[in-house]
PDB file of C-alpha atoms in Angstrom:
ATOM      1  CA  MET A 453       0.000   0.000   0.000  1.00 92.00           C
ATOM      2  CA  ARG A 454       1.273   3.456  -0.849  1.00 95.00           C
ATOM      3  CA  VAL A 455       0.908   5.947   1.977  1.00 96.00           C
ATOM      4  CA  TYR A 456       1.664   9.650   1.973  1.00 97.00           C
ATOM      5  CA  VAL A 457       3.383  11.042   5.055  1.00 97.00           C
ATOM      6  CA  PRO A 458       3.152  14.815   5.594  1.00 98.00           C
ATOM      7  CA  LEU A 459       6.337  16.537   6.752  1.00 98.00           C
ATOM      8  CA  THR A 460       8.132  19.877   6.659  1.00 97.00           C
ATOM      9  CA  LEU A 461      11.606  20.428   5.245  1.00 96.00           C
ATOM     10  CA  LEU A 462      12.936  20.468   8.825  1.00 96.00           C
ATOM     11  CA  SER A 463      11.356  17.117   9.639  1.00 96.00           C
ATOM     12  CA  LEU A 464      12.523  15.748   6.270  1.00 97.00           C
ATOM     13  CA  ALA A 465      16.090  16.700   7.249  1.00 96.00           C
ATOM     14  CA  GLU A 466      15.659  14.891  10.570  1.00 96.00           C
ATOM     15  CA  THR A 467      14.141  11.889   8.798  1.00 96.00           C
ATOM     16  CA  HIS A 468      17.099  11.773   6.423  1.00 96.00           C
ATOM     17  CA  ARG A 469      19.556  12.017   9.332  1.00 96.00           C
ATOM     18  CA  ARG A 470      17.853   9.146  11.210  1.00 95.00           C
ATOM     19  CA  GLY A 471      17.180   7.070   8.098  1.00 95.00           C
ATOM     20  CA  GLU A 472      13.556   6.477   9.014  1.00 96.00           C
ATOM     21  CA  LEU A 473      10.168   8.113   9.212  1.00 96.00           C
ATOM     22  CA  GLY A 474       9.162   8.141  12.834  1.00 91.00           C
ATOM     23  CA  PRO A 475       8.847   7.813  15.692  1.00 91.00           C
ATOM     24  CA  ALA A 476       5.631   5.854  15.628  1.00 90.00           C
ATOM     25  CA  PRO A 477       2.753   6.273  15.491  1.00 91.00           C
ATOM     26  CA  LEU A 478       2.842   8.123  12.189  1.00 93.00           C
ATOM     27  CA  ASP A 479      -0.117   9.899  10.667  1.00 92.00           C
ATOM     28  CA  ALA A 480      -0.373   9.474   6.914  1.00 95.00           C
ATOM     29  CA  TYR A 481      -2.891   9.365   4.074  1.00 94.00           C
ATOM     30  CA  ALA A 482      -3.782   6.582   1.662  1.00 94.00           C
ATOM     31  CA  VAL A 483      -6.512   5.309  -0.608  1.00 90.00           C
ATOM     32  CA  THR A 484      -8.949   4.117   2.047  1.00 87.00           C
ATOM     33  CA  PRO A 485     -12.596   3.072   1.658  1.00 82.00           C
ATOM     34  CA  GLY A 486     -13.545   6.477   3.077  1.00 81.00           C
ATOM     35  CA  LEU A 487     -11.414   8.290   0.502  1.00 83.00           C
ATOM     36  CA  ARG A 488     -12.932   6.204  -2.303  1.00 81.00           C
ATOM     37  CA  GLU A 489     -16.415   7.158  -1.130  1.00 81.00           C
ATOM     38  CA  TRP A 490     -15.499  10.843  -0.642  1.00 77.00           C
ATOM     39  CA  TYR A 491     -13.717  11.210  -3.997  1.00 78.00           C
ATOM     40  CA  VAL A 492     -16.146   8.987  -5.933  1.00 75.00           C
ATOM     41  CA  SER A 493     -13.743   7.542  -8.463  1.00 74.00           C
ATOM     42  CA  ASP A 494     -12.453   4.126  -9.454  1.00 78.00           C
ATOM     43  CA  ASP A 495      -9.333   5.523 -11.131  1.00 84.00           C
ATOM     44  CA  ILE A 496      -6.451   4.545  -8.827  1.00 86.00           C
ATOM     45  CA  GLU A 497      -4.227   7.359 -10.115  1.00 90.00           C
ATOM     46  CA  GLU A 498      -6.898   9.931  -9.273  1.00 89.00           C
ATOM     47  CA  LEU A 499      -7.385   8.370  -5.855  1.00 91.00           C
ATOM     48  CA  GLU A 500      -3.630   8.367  -5.166  1.00 92.00           C
ATOM     49  CA  TYR A 501      -3.491  12.020  -6.219  1.00 93.00           C
ATOM     50  CA  ALA A 502      -6.359  12.791  -3.816  1.00 91.00           C
ATOM     51  CA  ALA A 503      -4.492  11.053  -0.967  1.00 93.00           C
ATOM     52  CA  LEU A 504      -1.367  13.070  -1.839  1.00 95.00           C
ATOM     53  CA  GLY A 505      -3.464  16.236  -1.716  1.00 93.00           C
ATOM     54  CA  ARG A 506      -4.800  15.310   1.719  1.00 93.00           C
ATOM     55  CA  ALA A 507      -1.227  14.811   2.937  1.00 96.00           C
ATOM     56  CA  ALA A 508      -0.199  18.161   1.438  1.00 96.00           C
ATOM     57  CA  ARG A 509      -2.979  19.837   3.451  1.00 94.00           C
ATOM     58  CA  ALA A 510      -1.690  18.060   6.569  1.00 95.00           C
ATOM     59  CA  SER A 511       1.812  19.329   5.779  1.00 97.00           C
ATOM     60  CA  LEU A 512       0.363  22.837   5.667  1.00 97.00           C
ATOM     61  CA  ARG A 513      -1.006  22.241   9.169  1.00 95.00           C
ATOM     62  CA  LEU A 514       2.484  21.248  10.318  1.00 97.00           C
ATOM     63  CA  LEU A 515       3.849  24.477   8.848  1.00 97.00           C
ATOM     64  CA  ALA A 516       1.180  26.489  10.650  1.00 96.00           C
ATOM     65  CA  VAL A 517       2.517  25.317  14.028  1.00 95.00           C
ATOM     66  CA  ASP A 518       6.240  25.511  13.196  1.00 95.00           C
ATOM     67  CA  PRO A 519       7.307  29.046  12.281  1.00 93.00           C
ATOM     68  CA  ARG A 520      10.940  27.906  11.870  1.00 94.00           C
ATOM     69  CA  ALA A 521      10.162  25.560   8.971  1.00 96.00           C
ATOM     70  CA  PRO A 522      10.611  26.867   5.436  1.00 96.00           C
ATOM     71  CA  ARG A 523       7.215  27.568   3.918  1.00 97.00           C
ATOM     72  CA  ARG A 524       7.107  24.610   1.554  1.00 97.00           C
ATOM     73  CA  ARG A 525       4.835  21.590   1.915  1.00 98.00           C
ATOM     74  CA  VAL A 526       6.540  18.184   1.945  1.00 98.00           C
ATOM     75  CA  VAL A 527       5.016  14.734   1.460  1.00 98.00           C
ATOM     76  CA  VAL A 528       6.939  11.462   1.403  1.00 98.00           C
ATOM     77  CA  ALA A 529       5.344   8.590  -0.541  1.00 98.00           C
ATOM     78  CA  VAL A 530       6.132   5.291   1.172  1.00 96.00           C
ATOM     79  CA  ASP A 531       5.242   1.708   0.326  1.00 94.00           C
ATOM     80  CA  VAL A 532       4.211  -0.369   3.337  1.00 94.00           C
ATOM     81  CA  PRO A 533       2.371  -3.662   3.792  1.00 92.00           C
ATOM     82  CA  ASP A 534      -1.417  -3.197   3.941  1.00 88.00           C
ATOM     83  CA  SER A 535      -1.366  -4.479   7.510  1.00 90.00           C
ATOM     84  CA  ALA A 536       0.969  -1.634   8.567  1.00 90.00           C
ATOM     85  CA  ALA A 537      -1.611   1.109   7.909  1.00 89.00           C
ATOM     86  CA  ALA A 538      -4.736   1.257  10.040  1.00 90.00           C
ATOM     87  CA  ALA A 539      -7.618   3.396   8.833  1.00 85.00           C
ATOM     88  CA  ASP A 540     -10.224   4.759  11.219  1.00 70.00           C
ATOM     89  CA  PRO A 541     -13.634   3.700   9.850  1.00 66.00           C
ATOM     90  CA  ASP A 542     -15.163   6.892  11.276  1.00 63.00           C
ATOM     91  CA  ALA A 543     -12.643   9.099   9.434  1.00 56.00           C
ATOM     92  CA  ALA A 544     -15.048   9.506   6.520  1.00 55.00           C
ATOM     93  CA  LEU A 545     -17.378  11.379   8.864  1.00 57.00           C
ATOM     94  CA  ASP A 546     -14.824  14.154   9.398  1.00 60.00           C
ATOM     95  CA  ASP A 547     -13.738  15.982   6.236  1.00 67.00           C
ATOM     96  CA  THR A 548     -10.252  16.676   7.603  1.00 69.00           C
ATOM     97  CA  SER A 549      -9.662  12.969   8.286  1.00 79.00           C
ATOM     98  CA  VAL A 550     -10.762  11.466   4.969  1.00 82.00           C
ATOM     99  CA  GLY A 551      -8.030   9.102   3.788  1.00 88.00           C
ATOM    100  CA  SER A 552      -6.118   9.250   7.045  1.00 91.00           C
ATOM    101  CA  VAL A 553      -4.256   6.196   8.275  1.00 94.00           C
ATOM    102  CA  ARG A 554      -1.955   5.537  11.199  1.00 93.00           C
ATOM    103  CA  LEU A 555       1.289   3.619  10.948  1.00 94.00           C
ATOM    104  CA  ALA A 556       2.107   1.776  14.171  1.00 91.00           C
ATOM    105  CA  ALA A 557       5.834   1.504  13.478  1.00 94.00           C
ATOM    106  CA  ALA A 558       8.577   3.731  12.133  1.00 94.00           C
ATOM    107  CA  VAL A 559       9.294   3.194   8.437  1.00 95.00           C
ATOM    108  CA  PRO A 560      12.817   2.953   7.005  1.00 95.00           C
ATOM    109  CA  LEU A 561      13.487   5.720   4.524  1.00 95.00           C
ATOM    110  CA  THR A 562      14.548   3.008   2.078  1.00 94.00           C
ATOM    111  CA  LYS A 563      10.820   2.210   1.710  1.00 94.00           C
ATOM    112  CA  ALA A 564      10.176   5.694   0.319  1.00 96.00           C
ATOM    113  CA  ALA A 565       9.202   5.804  -3.339  1.00 96.00           C
ATOM    114  CA  ALA A 566       9.425   9.577  -3.797  1.00 97.00           C
ATOM    115  CA  VAL A 567       9.346  12.948  -2.109  1.00 98.00           C
ATOM    116  CA  HIS A 568       6.922  15.683  -3.143  1.00 98.00           C
ATOM    117  CA  VAL A 569       7.867  19.291  -2.314  1.00 98.00           C
ATOM    118  CA  ASP A 570       6.581  22.733  -3.231  1.00 97.00           C
ATOM    119  CA  ALA A 571       8.645  24.729  -5.708  1.00 95.00           C
ATOM    120  CA  ASP A 572      10.372  27.861  -4.442  1.00 93.00           C
ATOM    121  CA  GLU A 573       7.746  29.958  -6.248  1.00 95.00           C
ATOM    122  CA  ALA A 574       5.033  28.573  -3.977  1.00 96.00           C
ATOM    123  CA  GLU A 575       6.589  29.847  -0.744  1.00 96.00           C
ATOM    124  CA  ALA A 576       4.670  33.126  -0.527  1.00 96.00           C
ATOM    125  CA  ASP A 577       1.303  31.437  -1.121  1.00 97.00           C
ATOM    126  CA  VAL A 578       2.125  28.592   1.275  1.00 97.00           C
ATOM    127  CA  ALA A 579       3.226  31.091   3.954  1.00 97.00           C
ATOM    128  CA  ALA A 580      -0.030  33.013   3.558  1.00 97.00           C
ATOM    129  CA  ALA A 581      -2.044  29.786   3.684  1.00 96.00           C
ATOM    130  CA  ALA A 582      -0.280  28.576   6.830  1.00 97.00           C
ATOM    131  CA  ALA A 583      -1.014  31.918   8.496  1.00 96.00           C
ATOM    132  CA  ALA A 584      -4.675  31.822   7.410  1.00 96.00           C
ATOM    133  CA  LEU A 585      -5.370  28.200   8.306  1.00 94.00           C
ATOM    134  CA  GLY A 586      -6.826  28.881  11.769  1.00 92.00           C
ATOM    135  CA  ALA A 587      -9.268  31.469  10.444  1.00 96.00           C
ATOM    136  CA  ALA A 588     -10.187  29.168   7.551  1.00 93.00           C
ATOM    137  CA  ASP A 589     -10.984  26.392  10.028  1.00 90.00           C
ATOM    138  CA  LEU A 590     -13.325  28.793  11.799  1.00 93.00           C
ATOM    139  CA  GLY A 591     -15.215  29.490   8.572  1.00 93.00           C
ATOM    140  CA  ASP A 592     -13.605  32.701   7.317  1.00 96.00           C
ATOM    141  CA  GLU A 593     -14.214  32.622   3.546  1.00 96.00           C
ATOM    142  CA  ASP A 594     -11.303  34.954   2.711  1.00 96.00           C
ATOM    143  CA  ALA A 595      -8.970  32.740   4.720  1.00 96.00           C
ATOM    144  CA  ARG A 596     -10.301  29.647   2.939  1.00 94.00           C
ATOM    145  CA  PHE A 597      -9.575  31.335  -0.376  1.00 95.00           C
ATOM    146  CA  THR A 598      -6.004  31.978   0.798  1.00 96.00           C
ATOM    147  CA  VAL A 599      -5.581  28.344   1.875  1.00 95.00           C
ATOM    148  CA  ASP A 600      -6.962  27.163  -1.450  1.00 93.00           C
ATOM    149  CA  GLY A 601      -4.366  29.383  -3.152  1.00 92.00           C
ATOM    150  CA  ALA A 602      -1.578  27.186  -1.799  1.00 93.00           C
ATOM    151  CA  GLU A 603      -3.342  24.144  -3.192  1.00 90.00           C
ATOM    152  CA  ASP A 604      -3.166  25.681  -6.662  1.00 91.00           C
ATOM    153  CA  HIS A 605       0.554  24.852  -6.582  1.00 95.00           C
ATOM    154  CA  GLU A 606       1.441  21.340  -7.677  1.00 94.00           C
ATOM    155  CA  LEU A 607       3.990  19.568  -5.527  1.00 97.00           C
ATOM    156  CA  ARG A 608       7.111  18.653  -7.461  1.00 97.00           C
ATOM    157  CA  TRP A 609       8.327  15.055  -7.596  1.00 97.00           C
ATOM    158  CA  PHE A 610      11.823  14.201  -6.353  1.00 97.00           C
ATOM    159  CA  ALA A 611      13.643  10.897  -6.165  1.00 96.00           C
ATOM    160  CA  THR A 612      14.716   9.883  -2.677  1.00 95.00           C
ATOM    161  CA  GLN A 613      18.345  10.274  -3.760  1.00 95.00           C
ATOM    162  CA  GLU A 614      17.628  14.019  -4.040  1.00 95.00           C
ATOM    163  CA  ILE A 615      16.718  14.425  -0.344  1.00 95.00           C
ATOM    164  CA  PRO A 616      20.224  15.619   0.651  1.00 94.00           C
ATOM    165  CA  ASP A 617      19.972  18.426  -1.912  1.00 94.00           C
ATOM    166  CA  LEU A 618      16.442  19.349  -0.812  1.00 93.00           C
ATOM    167  CA  VAL A 619      17.336  19.658   2.857  1.00 92.00           C
ATOM    168  CA  ALA A 620      20.716  21.357   2.235  1.00 87.00           C
ATOM    169  CA  ARG A 621      19.038  24.298   0.503  1.00 70.00           C
ATOM    170  CA  ASP A 622      16.918  25.254   3.491  1.00 57.00           C
TER     171      ASP A 622
END
């Protein structure tokens, strides 16, 4: 099963240093029954993209609480056995939890398939979105528009061998 783990560039640097995603438990996103029902598609690529998008939103939440982290969303795609990812059956009831899974154990970075990171050009929009996230959660429409602006930026794909270069820049 492919899962998408939200991080920041600071936590990606720590992950690279340790050689594993952790400590457990780890929150991640995947194609779950709840995500399938929410997204209403049978196309696995579309569903995977939706799970990646959910993880990118979770990365934004991590940025909102860590002012030291560079304002770029980070998601690591990891392949784990199906039994390693537990989905909450009630997650479909809460829009922010759709597609969420929990990994009970740390995951070696060697299991990572790719890293997805915002381009430098997205930083201003991501910074604004991170700052507006609390107001958006409370229903402020202008803040929601700002948060959605960050989601207009596609995350770039990087091979895991490129992690040292990604974390050295920031």
